[in-house]
mmCIF file of C-alpha atoms and ligand atoms in Angstrom:
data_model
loop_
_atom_site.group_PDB
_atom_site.id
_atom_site.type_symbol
_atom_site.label_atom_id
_atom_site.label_comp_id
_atom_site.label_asym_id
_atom_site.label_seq_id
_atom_site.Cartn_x
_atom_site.Cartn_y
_atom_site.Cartn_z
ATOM 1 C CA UNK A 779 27.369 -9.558 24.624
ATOM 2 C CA UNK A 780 26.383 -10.371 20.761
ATOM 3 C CA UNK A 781 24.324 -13.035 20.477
ATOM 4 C CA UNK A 782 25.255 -15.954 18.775
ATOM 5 C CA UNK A 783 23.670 -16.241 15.102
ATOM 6 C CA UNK A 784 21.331 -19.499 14.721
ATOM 7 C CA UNK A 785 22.364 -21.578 11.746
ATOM 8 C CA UNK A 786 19.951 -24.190 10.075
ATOM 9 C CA UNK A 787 20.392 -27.261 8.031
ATOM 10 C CA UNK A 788 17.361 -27.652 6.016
ATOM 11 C CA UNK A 789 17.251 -31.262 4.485
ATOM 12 C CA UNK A 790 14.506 -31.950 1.759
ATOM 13 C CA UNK A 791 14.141 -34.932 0.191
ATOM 14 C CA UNK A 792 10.299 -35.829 0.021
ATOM 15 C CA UNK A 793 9.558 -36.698 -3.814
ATOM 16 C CA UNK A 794 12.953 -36.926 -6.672
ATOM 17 C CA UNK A 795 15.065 -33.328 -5.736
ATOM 18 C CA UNK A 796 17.407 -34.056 -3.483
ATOM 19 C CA UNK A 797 18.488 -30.749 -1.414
ATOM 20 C CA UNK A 798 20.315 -28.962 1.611
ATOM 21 C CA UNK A 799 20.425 -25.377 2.346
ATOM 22 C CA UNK A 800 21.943 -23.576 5.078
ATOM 23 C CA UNK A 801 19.822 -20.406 6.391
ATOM 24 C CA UNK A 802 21.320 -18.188 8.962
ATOM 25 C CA UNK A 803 18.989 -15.536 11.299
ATOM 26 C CA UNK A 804 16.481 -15.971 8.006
ATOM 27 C CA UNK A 805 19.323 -15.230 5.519
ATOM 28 C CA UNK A 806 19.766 -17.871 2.841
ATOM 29 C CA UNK A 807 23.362 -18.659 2.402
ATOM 30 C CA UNK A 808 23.234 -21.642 0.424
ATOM 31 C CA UNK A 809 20.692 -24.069 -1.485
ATOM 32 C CA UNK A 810 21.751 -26.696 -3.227
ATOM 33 C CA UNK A 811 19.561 -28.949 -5.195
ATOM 34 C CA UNK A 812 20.460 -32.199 -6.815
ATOM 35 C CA UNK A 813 17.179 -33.381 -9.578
ATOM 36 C CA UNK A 814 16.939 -36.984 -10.659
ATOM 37 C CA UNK A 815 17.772 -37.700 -14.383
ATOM 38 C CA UNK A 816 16.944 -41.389 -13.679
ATOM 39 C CA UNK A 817 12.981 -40.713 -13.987
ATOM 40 C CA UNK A 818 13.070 -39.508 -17.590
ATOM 41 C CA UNK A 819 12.686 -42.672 -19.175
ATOM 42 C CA UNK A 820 9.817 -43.736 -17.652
ATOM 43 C CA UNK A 821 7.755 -40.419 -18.044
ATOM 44 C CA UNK A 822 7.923 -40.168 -14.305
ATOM 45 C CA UNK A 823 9.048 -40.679 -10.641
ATOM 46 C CA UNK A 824 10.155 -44.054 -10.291
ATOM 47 C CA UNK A 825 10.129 -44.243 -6.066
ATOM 48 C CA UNK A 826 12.545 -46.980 -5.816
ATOM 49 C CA UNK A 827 14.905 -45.063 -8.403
ATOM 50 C CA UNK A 828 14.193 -41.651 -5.930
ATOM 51 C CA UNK A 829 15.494 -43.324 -2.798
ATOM 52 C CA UNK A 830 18.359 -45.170 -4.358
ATOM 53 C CA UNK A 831 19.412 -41.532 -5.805
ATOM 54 C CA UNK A 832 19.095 -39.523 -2.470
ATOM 55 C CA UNK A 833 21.284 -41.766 -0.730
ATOM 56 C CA UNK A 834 24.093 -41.357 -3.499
ATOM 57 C CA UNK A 835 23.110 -37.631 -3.349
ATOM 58 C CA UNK A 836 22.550 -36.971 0.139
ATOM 59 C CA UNK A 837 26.125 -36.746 1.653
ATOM 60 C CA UNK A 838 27.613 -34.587 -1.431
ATOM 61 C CA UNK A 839 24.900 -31.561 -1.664
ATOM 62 C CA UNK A 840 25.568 -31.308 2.040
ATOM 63 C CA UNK A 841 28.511 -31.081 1.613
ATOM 64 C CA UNK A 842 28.239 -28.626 -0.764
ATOM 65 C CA UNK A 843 25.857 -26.519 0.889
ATOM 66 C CA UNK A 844 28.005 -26.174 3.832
ATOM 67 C CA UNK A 845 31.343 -25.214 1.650
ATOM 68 C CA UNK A 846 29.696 -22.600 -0.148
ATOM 69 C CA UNK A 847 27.546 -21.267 2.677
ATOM 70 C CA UNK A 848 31.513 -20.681 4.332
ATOM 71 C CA UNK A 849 30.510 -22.168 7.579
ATOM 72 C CA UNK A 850 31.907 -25.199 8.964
ATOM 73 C CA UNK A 851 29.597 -28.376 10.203
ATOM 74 C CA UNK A 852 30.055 -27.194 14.076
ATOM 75 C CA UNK A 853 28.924 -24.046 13.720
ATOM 76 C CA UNK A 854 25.327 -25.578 12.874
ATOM 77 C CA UNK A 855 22.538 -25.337 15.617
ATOM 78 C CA UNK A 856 20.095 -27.350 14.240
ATOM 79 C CA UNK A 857 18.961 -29.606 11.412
ATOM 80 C CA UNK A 858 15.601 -29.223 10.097
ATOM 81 C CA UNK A 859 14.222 -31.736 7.687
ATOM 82 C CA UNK A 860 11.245 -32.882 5.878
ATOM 83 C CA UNK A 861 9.046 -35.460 7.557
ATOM 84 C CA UNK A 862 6.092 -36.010 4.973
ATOM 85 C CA UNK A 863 3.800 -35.569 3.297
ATOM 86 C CA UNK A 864 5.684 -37.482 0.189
ATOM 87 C CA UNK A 865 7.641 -40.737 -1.489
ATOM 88 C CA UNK A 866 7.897 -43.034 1.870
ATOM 89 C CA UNK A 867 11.169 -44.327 0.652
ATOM 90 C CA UNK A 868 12.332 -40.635 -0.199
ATOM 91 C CA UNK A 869 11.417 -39.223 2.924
ATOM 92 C CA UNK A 870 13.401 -42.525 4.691
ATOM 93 C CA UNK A 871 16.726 -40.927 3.206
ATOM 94 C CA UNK A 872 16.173 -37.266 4.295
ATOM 95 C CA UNK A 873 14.882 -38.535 8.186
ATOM 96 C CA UNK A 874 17.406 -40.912 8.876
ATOM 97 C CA UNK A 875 20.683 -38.774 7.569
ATOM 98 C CA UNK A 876 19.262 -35.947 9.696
ATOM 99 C CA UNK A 877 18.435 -38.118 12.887
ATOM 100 C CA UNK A 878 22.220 -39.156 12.425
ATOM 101 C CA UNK A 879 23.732 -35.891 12.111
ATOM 102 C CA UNK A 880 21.665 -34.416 15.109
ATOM 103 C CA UNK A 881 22.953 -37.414 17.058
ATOM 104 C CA UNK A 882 26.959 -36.954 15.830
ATOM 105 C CA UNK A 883 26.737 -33.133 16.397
ATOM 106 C CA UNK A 884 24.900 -33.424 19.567
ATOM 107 C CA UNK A 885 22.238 -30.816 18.371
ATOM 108 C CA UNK A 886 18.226 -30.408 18.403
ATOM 109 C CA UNK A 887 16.841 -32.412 14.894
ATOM 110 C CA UNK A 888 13.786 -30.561 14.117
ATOM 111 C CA UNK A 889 11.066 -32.265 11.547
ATOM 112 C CA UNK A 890 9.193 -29.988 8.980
ATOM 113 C CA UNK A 891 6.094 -30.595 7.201
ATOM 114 C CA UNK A 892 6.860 -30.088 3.325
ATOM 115 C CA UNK A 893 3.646 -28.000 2.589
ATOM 116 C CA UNK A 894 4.078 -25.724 5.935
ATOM 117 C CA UNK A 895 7.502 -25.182 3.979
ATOM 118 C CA UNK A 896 6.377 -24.622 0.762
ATOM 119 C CA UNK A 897 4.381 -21.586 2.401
ATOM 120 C CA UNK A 898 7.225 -20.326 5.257
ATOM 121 C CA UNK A 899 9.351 -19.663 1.557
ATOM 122 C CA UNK A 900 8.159 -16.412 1.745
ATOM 123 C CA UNK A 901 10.021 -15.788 4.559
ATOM 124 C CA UNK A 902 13.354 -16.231 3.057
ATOM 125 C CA UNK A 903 15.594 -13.168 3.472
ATOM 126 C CA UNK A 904 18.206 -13.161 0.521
ATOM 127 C CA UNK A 905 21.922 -12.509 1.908
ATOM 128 C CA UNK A 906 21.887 -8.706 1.598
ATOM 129 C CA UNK A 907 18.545 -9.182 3.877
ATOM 130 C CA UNK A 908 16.222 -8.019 1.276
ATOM 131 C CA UNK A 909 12.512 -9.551 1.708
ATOM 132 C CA UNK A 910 9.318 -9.430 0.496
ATOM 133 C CA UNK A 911 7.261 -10.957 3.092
ATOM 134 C CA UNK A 912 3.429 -11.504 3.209
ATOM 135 C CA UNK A 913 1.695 -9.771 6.484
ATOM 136 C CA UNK A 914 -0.600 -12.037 8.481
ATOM 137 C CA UNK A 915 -3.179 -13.146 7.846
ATOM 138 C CA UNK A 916 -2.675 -14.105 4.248
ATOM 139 C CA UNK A 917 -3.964 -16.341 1.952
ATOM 140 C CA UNK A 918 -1.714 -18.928 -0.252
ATOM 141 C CA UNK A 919 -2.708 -20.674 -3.183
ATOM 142 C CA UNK A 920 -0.557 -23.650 -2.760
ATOM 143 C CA UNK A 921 -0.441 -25.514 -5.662
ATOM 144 C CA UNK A 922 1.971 -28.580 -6.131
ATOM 145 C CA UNK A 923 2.616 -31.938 -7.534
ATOM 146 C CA UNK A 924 0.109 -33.317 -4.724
ATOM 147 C CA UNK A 925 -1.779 -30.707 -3.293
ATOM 148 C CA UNK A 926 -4.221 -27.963 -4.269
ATOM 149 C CA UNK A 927 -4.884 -25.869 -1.326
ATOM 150 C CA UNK A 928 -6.177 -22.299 -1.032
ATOM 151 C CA UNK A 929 -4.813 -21.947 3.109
ATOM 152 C CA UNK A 930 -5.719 -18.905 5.622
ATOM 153 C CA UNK A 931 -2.426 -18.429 7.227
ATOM 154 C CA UNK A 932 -2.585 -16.747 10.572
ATOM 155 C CA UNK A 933 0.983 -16.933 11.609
ATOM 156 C CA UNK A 934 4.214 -19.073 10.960
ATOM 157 C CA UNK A 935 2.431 -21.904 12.568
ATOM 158 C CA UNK A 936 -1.572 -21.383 12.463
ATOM 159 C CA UNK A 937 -2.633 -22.702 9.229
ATOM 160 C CA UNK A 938 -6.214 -23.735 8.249
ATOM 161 C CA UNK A 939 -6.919 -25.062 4.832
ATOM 162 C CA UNK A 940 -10.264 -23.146 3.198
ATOM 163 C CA UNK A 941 -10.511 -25.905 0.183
ATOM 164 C CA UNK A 942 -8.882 -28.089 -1.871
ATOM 165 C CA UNK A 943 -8.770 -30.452 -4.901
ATOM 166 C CA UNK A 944 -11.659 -33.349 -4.385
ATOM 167 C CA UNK A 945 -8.724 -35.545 -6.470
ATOM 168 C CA UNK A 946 -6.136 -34.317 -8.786
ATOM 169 C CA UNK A 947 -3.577 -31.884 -7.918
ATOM 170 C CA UNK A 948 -2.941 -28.830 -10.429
ATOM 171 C CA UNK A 949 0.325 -30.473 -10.749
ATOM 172 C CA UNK A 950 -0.793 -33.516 -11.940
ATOM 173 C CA UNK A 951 -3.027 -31.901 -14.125
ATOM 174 C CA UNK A 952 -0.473 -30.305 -16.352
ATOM 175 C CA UNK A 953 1.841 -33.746 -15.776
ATOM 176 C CA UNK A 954 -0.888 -36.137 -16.819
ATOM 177 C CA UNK A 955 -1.778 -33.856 -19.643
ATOM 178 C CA UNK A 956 2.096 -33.424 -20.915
ATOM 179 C CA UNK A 957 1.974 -37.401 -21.209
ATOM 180 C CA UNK A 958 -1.155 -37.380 -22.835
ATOM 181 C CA UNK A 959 1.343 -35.589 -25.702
ATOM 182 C CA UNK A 960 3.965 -37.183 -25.525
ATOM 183 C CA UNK A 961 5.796 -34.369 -23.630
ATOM 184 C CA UNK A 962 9.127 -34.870 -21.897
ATOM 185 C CA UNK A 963 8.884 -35.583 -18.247
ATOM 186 C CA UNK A 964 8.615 -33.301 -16.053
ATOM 187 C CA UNK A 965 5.815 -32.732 -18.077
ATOM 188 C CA UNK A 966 4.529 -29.110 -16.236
ATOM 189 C CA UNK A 967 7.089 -26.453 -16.877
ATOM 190 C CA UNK A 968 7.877 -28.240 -20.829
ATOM 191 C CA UNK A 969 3.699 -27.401 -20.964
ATOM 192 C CA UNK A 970 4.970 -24.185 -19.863
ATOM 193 C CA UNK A 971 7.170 -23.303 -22.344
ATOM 194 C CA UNK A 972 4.912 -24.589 -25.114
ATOM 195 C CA UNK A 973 2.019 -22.907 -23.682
ATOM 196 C CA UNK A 974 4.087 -19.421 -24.334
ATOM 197 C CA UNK A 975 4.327 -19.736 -28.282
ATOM 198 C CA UNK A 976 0.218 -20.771 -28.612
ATOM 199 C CA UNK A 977 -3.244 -19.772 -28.617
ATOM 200 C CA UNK A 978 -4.795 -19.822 -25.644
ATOM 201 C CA UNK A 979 -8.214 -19.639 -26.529
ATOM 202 C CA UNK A 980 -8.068 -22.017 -29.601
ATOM 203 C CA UNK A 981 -9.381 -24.925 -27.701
ATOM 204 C CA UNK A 982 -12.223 -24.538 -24.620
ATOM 205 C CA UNK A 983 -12.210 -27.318 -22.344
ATOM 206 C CA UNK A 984 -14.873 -27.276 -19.483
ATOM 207 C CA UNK A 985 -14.736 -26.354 -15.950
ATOM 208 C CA UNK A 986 -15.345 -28.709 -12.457
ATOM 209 C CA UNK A 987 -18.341 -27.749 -10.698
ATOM 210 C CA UNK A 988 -17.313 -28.458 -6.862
ATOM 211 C CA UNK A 989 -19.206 -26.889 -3.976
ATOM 212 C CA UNK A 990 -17.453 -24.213 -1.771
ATOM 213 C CA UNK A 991 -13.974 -23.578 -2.342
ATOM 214 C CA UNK A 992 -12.625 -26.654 -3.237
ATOM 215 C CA UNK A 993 -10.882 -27.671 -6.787
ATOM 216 C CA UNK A 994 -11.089 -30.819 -9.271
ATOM 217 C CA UNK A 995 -8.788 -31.562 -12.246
ATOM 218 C CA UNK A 996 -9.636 -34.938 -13.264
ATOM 219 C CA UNK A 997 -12.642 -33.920 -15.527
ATOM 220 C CA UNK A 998 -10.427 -31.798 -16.999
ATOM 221 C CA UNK A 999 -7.849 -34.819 -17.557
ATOM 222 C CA UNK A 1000 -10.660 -36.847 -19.141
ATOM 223 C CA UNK A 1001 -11.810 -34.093 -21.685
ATOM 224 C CA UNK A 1002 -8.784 -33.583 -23.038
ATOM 225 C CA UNK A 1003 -8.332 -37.134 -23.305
ATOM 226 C CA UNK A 1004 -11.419 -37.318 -25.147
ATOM 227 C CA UNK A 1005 -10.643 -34.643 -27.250
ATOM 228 C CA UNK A 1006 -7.850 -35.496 -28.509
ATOM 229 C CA UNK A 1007 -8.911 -39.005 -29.775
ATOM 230 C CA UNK A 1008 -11.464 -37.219 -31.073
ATOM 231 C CA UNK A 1009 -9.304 -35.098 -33.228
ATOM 232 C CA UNK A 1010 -6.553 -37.292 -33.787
ATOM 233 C CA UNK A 1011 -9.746 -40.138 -35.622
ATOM 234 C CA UNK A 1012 -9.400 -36.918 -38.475
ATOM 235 C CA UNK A 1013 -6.018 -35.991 -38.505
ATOM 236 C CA UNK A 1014 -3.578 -38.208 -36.782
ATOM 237 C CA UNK A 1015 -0.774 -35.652 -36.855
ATOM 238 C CA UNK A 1016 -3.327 -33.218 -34.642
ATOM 239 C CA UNK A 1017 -1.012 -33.220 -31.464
ATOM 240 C CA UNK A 1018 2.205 -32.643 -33.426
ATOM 241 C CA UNK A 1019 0.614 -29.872 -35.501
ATOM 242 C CA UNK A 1020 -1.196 -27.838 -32.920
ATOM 243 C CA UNK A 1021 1.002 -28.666 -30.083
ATOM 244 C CA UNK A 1022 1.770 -24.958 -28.780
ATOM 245 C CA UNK A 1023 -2.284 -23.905 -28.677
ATOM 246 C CA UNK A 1024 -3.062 -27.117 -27.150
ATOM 247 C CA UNK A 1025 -1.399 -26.490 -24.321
ATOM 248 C CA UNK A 1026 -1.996 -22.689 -23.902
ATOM 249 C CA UNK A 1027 -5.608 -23.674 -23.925
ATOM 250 C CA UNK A 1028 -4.984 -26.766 -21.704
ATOM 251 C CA UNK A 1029 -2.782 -24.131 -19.210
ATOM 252 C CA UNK A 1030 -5.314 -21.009 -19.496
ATOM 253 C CA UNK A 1031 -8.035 -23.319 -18.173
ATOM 254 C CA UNK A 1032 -6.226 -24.976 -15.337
ATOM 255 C CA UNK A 1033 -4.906 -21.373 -14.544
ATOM 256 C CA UNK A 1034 -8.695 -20.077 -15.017
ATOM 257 C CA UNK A 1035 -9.832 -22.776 -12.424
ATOM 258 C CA UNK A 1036 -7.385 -21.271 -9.831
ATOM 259 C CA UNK A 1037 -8.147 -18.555 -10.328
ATOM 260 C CA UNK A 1038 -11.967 -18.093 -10.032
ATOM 261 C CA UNK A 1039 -11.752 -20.133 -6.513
ATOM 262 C CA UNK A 1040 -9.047 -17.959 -5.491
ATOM 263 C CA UNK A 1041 -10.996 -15.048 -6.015
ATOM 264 C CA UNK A 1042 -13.904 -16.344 -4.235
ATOM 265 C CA UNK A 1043 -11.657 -16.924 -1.036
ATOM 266 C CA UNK A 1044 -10.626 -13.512 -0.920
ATOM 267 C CA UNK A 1045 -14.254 -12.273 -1.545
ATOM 268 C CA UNK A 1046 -15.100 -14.486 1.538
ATOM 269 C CA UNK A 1047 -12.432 -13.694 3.651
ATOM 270 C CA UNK A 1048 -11.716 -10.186 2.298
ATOM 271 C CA UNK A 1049 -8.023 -10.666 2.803
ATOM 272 C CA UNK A 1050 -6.188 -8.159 0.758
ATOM 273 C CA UNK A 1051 -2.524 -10.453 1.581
ATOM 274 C CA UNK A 1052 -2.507 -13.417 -1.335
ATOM 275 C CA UNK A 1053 0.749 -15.357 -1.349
ATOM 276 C CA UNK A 1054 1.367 -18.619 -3.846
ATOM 277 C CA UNK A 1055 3.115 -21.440 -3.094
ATOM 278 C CA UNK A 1056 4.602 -25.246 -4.530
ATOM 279 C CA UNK A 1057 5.684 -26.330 -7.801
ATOM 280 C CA UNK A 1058 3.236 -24.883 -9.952
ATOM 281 C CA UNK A 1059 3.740 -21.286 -8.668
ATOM 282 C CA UNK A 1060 6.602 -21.213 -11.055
ATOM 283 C CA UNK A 1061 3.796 -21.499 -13.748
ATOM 284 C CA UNK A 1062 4.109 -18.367 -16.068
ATOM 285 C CA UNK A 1063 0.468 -17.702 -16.578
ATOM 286 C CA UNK A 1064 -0.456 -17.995 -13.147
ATOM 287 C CA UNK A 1065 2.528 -15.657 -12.016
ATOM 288 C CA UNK A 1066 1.356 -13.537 -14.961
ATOM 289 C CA UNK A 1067 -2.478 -13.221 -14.130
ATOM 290 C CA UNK A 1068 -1.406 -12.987 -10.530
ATOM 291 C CA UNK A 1069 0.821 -10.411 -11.131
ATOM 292 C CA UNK A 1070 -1.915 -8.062 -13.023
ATOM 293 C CA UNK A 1071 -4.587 -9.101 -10.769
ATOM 294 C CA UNK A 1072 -5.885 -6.099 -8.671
ATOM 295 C CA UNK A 1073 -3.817 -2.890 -7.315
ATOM 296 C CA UNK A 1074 -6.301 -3.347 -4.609
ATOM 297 C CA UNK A 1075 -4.206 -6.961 -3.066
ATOM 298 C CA UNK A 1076 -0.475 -7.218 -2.386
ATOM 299 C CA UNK A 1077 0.460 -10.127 -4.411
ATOM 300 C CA UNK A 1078 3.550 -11.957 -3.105
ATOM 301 C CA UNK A 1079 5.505 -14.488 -5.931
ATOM 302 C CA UNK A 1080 8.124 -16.391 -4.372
ATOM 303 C CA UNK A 1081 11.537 -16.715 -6.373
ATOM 304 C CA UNK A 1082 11.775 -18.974 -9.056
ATOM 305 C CA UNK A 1083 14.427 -21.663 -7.124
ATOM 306 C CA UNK A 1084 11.580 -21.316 -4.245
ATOM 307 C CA UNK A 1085 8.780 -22.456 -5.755
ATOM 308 C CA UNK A 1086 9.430 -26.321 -6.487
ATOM 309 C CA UNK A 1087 11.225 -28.275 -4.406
ATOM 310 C CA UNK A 1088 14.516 -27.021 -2.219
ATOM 311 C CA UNK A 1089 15.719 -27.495 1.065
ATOM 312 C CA UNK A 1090 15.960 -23.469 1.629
ATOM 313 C CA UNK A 1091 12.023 -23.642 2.450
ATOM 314 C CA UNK A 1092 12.837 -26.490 5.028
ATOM 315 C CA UNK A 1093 15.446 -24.673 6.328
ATOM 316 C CA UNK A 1094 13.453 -21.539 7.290
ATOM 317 C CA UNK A 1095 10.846 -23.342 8.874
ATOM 318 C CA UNK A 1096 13.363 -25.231 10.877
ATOM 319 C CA UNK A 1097 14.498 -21.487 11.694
ATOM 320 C CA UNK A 1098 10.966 -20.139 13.402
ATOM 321 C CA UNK A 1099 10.184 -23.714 14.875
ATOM 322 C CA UNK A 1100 13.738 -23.532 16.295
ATOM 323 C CA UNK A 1101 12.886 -20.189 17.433
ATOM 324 C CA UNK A 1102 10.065 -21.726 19.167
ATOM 325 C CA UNK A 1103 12.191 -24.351 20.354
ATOM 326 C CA UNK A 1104 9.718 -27.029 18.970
ATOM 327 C CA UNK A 1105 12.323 -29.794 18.713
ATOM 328 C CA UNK A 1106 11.391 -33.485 17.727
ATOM 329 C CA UNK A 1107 13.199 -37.027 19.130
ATOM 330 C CA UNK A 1108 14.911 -39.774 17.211
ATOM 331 C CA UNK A 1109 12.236 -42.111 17.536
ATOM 332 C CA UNK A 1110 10.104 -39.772 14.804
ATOM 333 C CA UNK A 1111 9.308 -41.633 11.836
ATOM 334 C CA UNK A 1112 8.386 -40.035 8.147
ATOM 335 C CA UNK A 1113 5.120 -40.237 7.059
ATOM 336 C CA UNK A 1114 3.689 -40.147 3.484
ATOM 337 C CA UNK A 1115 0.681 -38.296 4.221
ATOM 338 C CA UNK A 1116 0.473 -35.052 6.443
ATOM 339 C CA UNK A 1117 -2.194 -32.339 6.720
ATOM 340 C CA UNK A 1118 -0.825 -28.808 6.839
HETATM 341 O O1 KG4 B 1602 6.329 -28.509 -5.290
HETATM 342 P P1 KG4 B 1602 6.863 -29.446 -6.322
HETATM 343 O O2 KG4 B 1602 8.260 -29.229 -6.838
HETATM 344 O O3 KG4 B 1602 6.781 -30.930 -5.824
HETATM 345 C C1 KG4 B 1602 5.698 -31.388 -5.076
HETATM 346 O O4 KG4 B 1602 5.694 -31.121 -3.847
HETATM 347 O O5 KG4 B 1602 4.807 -31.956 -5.724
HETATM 348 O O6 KG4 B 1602 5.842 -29.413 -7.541
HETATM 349 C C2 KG4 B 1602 6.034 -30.196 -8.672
HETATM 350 C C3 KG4 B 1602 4.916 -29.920 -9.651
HETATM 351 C C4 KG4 B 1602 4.947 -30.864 -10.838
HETATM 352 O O7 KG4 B 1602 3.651 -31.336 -11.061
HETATM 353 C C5 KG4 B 1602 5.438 -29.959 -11.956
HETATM 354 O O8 KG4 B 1602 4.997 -30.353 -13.227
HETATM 355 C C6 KG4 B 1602 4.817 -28.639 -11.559
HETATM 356 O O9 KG4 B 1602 5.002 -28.583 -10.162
HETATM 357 N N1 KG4 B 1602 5.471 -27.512 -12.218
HETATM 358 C C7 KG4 B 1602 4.857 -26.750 -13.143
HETATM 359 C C8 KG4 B 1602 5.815 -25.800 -13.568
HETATM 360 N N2 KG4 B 1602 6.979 -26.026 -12.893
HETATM 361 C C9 KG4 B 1602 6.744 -27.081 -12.058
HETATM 362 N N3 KG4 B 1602 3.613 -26.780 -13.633
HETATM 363 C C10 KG4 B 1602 3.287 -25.871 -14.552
HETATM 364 N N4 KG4 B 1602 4.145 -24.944 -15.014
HETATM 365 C C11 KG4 B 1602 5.410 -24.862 -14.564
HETATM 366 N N5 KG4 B 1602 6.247 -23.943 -15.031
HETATM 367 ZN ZN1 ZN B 1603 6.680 -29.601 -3.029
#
């Protein structure tokens, strides 16, 4: 008798993307993400504005999801959605539509930890079931909008963090510089693009010293800050002028910081599997330099639409925890901040 296939709702709603995504046996067949506009004039996420947005977007990029994954809503199993850490409000959105449809379908409601997500991406298996999957145990640089973790990952579940940022996320790094120049917001991947057309080693900026293998951006937020009013005192069209090699020097030190602690964990734990995960995995100097980094590692780089935010990531760990049957109850409630 064939077994019948396991179909999973991710939901993912945590911060200002609002997303579903239908995975079935580990096969993505559809993930849809809906980003908030609504932030852009205030140079970032507004949480009252993110919550007010998922609720108008919730219902239609379901909806969509489950058209053009060509499945109907009663052929789901489960619903697997994102229960922190993130936007309280946010989260409140993503919970309580997927308590509601586990109720209405009568089937399990499963509740997914965003980072554990932004790691199980690997495990995605595009529709014509081709993979690229990191072998246990591997290390993943996960670097986000909040977090900054280098993470010794066992197996889909056994997860121990090896360091992290002491207080600013990578993320916020390249966001908090981007305002600094009066870049667009989302402030990292316009850095990005800058970053691509400068210098990088025009300007040197200084590195944290933080015992073992942890991380810290905010010095680096400060110097810049410094240096630019600095510079701008002599020439107060410095930013405009020298935009591009300010931020290839800004992004080839926050890169270089990664980096060298990255290394270090692999020298420690000689773990030849390295894996990056989160927002700023879509960075193209980090994918670069990870990309050319030894022959001696396998280096695993997860699709662009899988790095920041989508319900596909929720989705597949809703698909091994189902597996597991590790279900949750209705009386769960979201939480803001969540260890991995
Ligand atoms: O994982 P994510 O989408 O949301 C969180 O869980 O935080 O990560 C968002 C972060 C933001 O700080 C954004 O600026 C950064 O990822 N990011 C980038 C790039 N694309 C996104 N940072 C640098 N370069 C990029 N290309
Ligand atoms: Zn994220």
């Amino acid at each position: 008798m064939q077994q019948s296939p396991i179909i999973i709702l991710g939901i993912e709603s945590s911060c200002d993307d609002t997303s579903a995504a239908i995975i079935k046996d580990g096969k993505i067949l559809a993930n849809i993400i809906a980003n908030q506009s609504v932030h852009e004039a205030y140079g970032g996420v507004v949480p009252e504005l993110a919550s007010r947005a998922h609720q108008q977007n919730i219902i239609p990029v379901v909806d969509q999801a489950i058209k053009e994954a060509g499945i109907t809503k009663e052929e789901i199993t489960a619903i697997a959605f994102t229960n922190g850490p993130g936007l309280l409000g946010s989260l409140l959105v993503g919970s309580s539509f997927s308590k509601a449809f586990a109720l209405a379908m009568n089937i399990p409601l499963i509740e997914v930890n965003h980072m554990h997500g932004h790691i199980l991406a690997h495990f995605i298996k595009e529709k014509d079931g081709a993979k690229n999957q990191p072998n246990f145990p591997f290390l993943c640089l996960t670097v986000s909008g909040g977090h900054t973790q280098i993470v010794k990952i066992t197996n889909y579940f056994k997860m121990k963090v090896l360091g992290e940022t002491i207080d600013d996320a990578a993320g916020e790094a390249f966001d908090k510089v981007a305002k600094m120049l009066s870049l667009p917001y989302p402030g990292g991947p316009v850095l990005d693009k800058k970053a691509q057309l400068g210098n990088p080693n025009k300007y040197q900026f200084t590195h944290p010293k933080v015992p073992g293998l942890n991380y810290s951006f905010s010095g680096l937020k400060t110097s810049v800050l410094y240096f630019l009013k600095k510079e701008l005192k002599q020439n107060e069209n410095f930013i405009v002028e020298n935009i591009n090699d300010i931020c290839a020097s800004v992004q080839k030190t926050i890169v270089d910081i990664l980096m060298i602690e990255l290394k270090k964990a692999i020298k420690e734990t000689d773990i030849k599997e390295i894996a990056i995960a989160g927002g700023v995995s879509a960075n193209s100097e980090l994918r670069k330099r990870l990309a050319s980094f030894s022959a001696a590692y396998n280096v695993y780089i997860p699709k662009f639409e899988y790095c920041t935010d989508n319900a596909a990531m929720i989705a597949i760990t809703g698909y091994y925890k189902y597996l597991n049957q590790d279900f949750t109850t209705q009386d769960i409630a979201p939480s803001a901040r969540m260890k991995v």
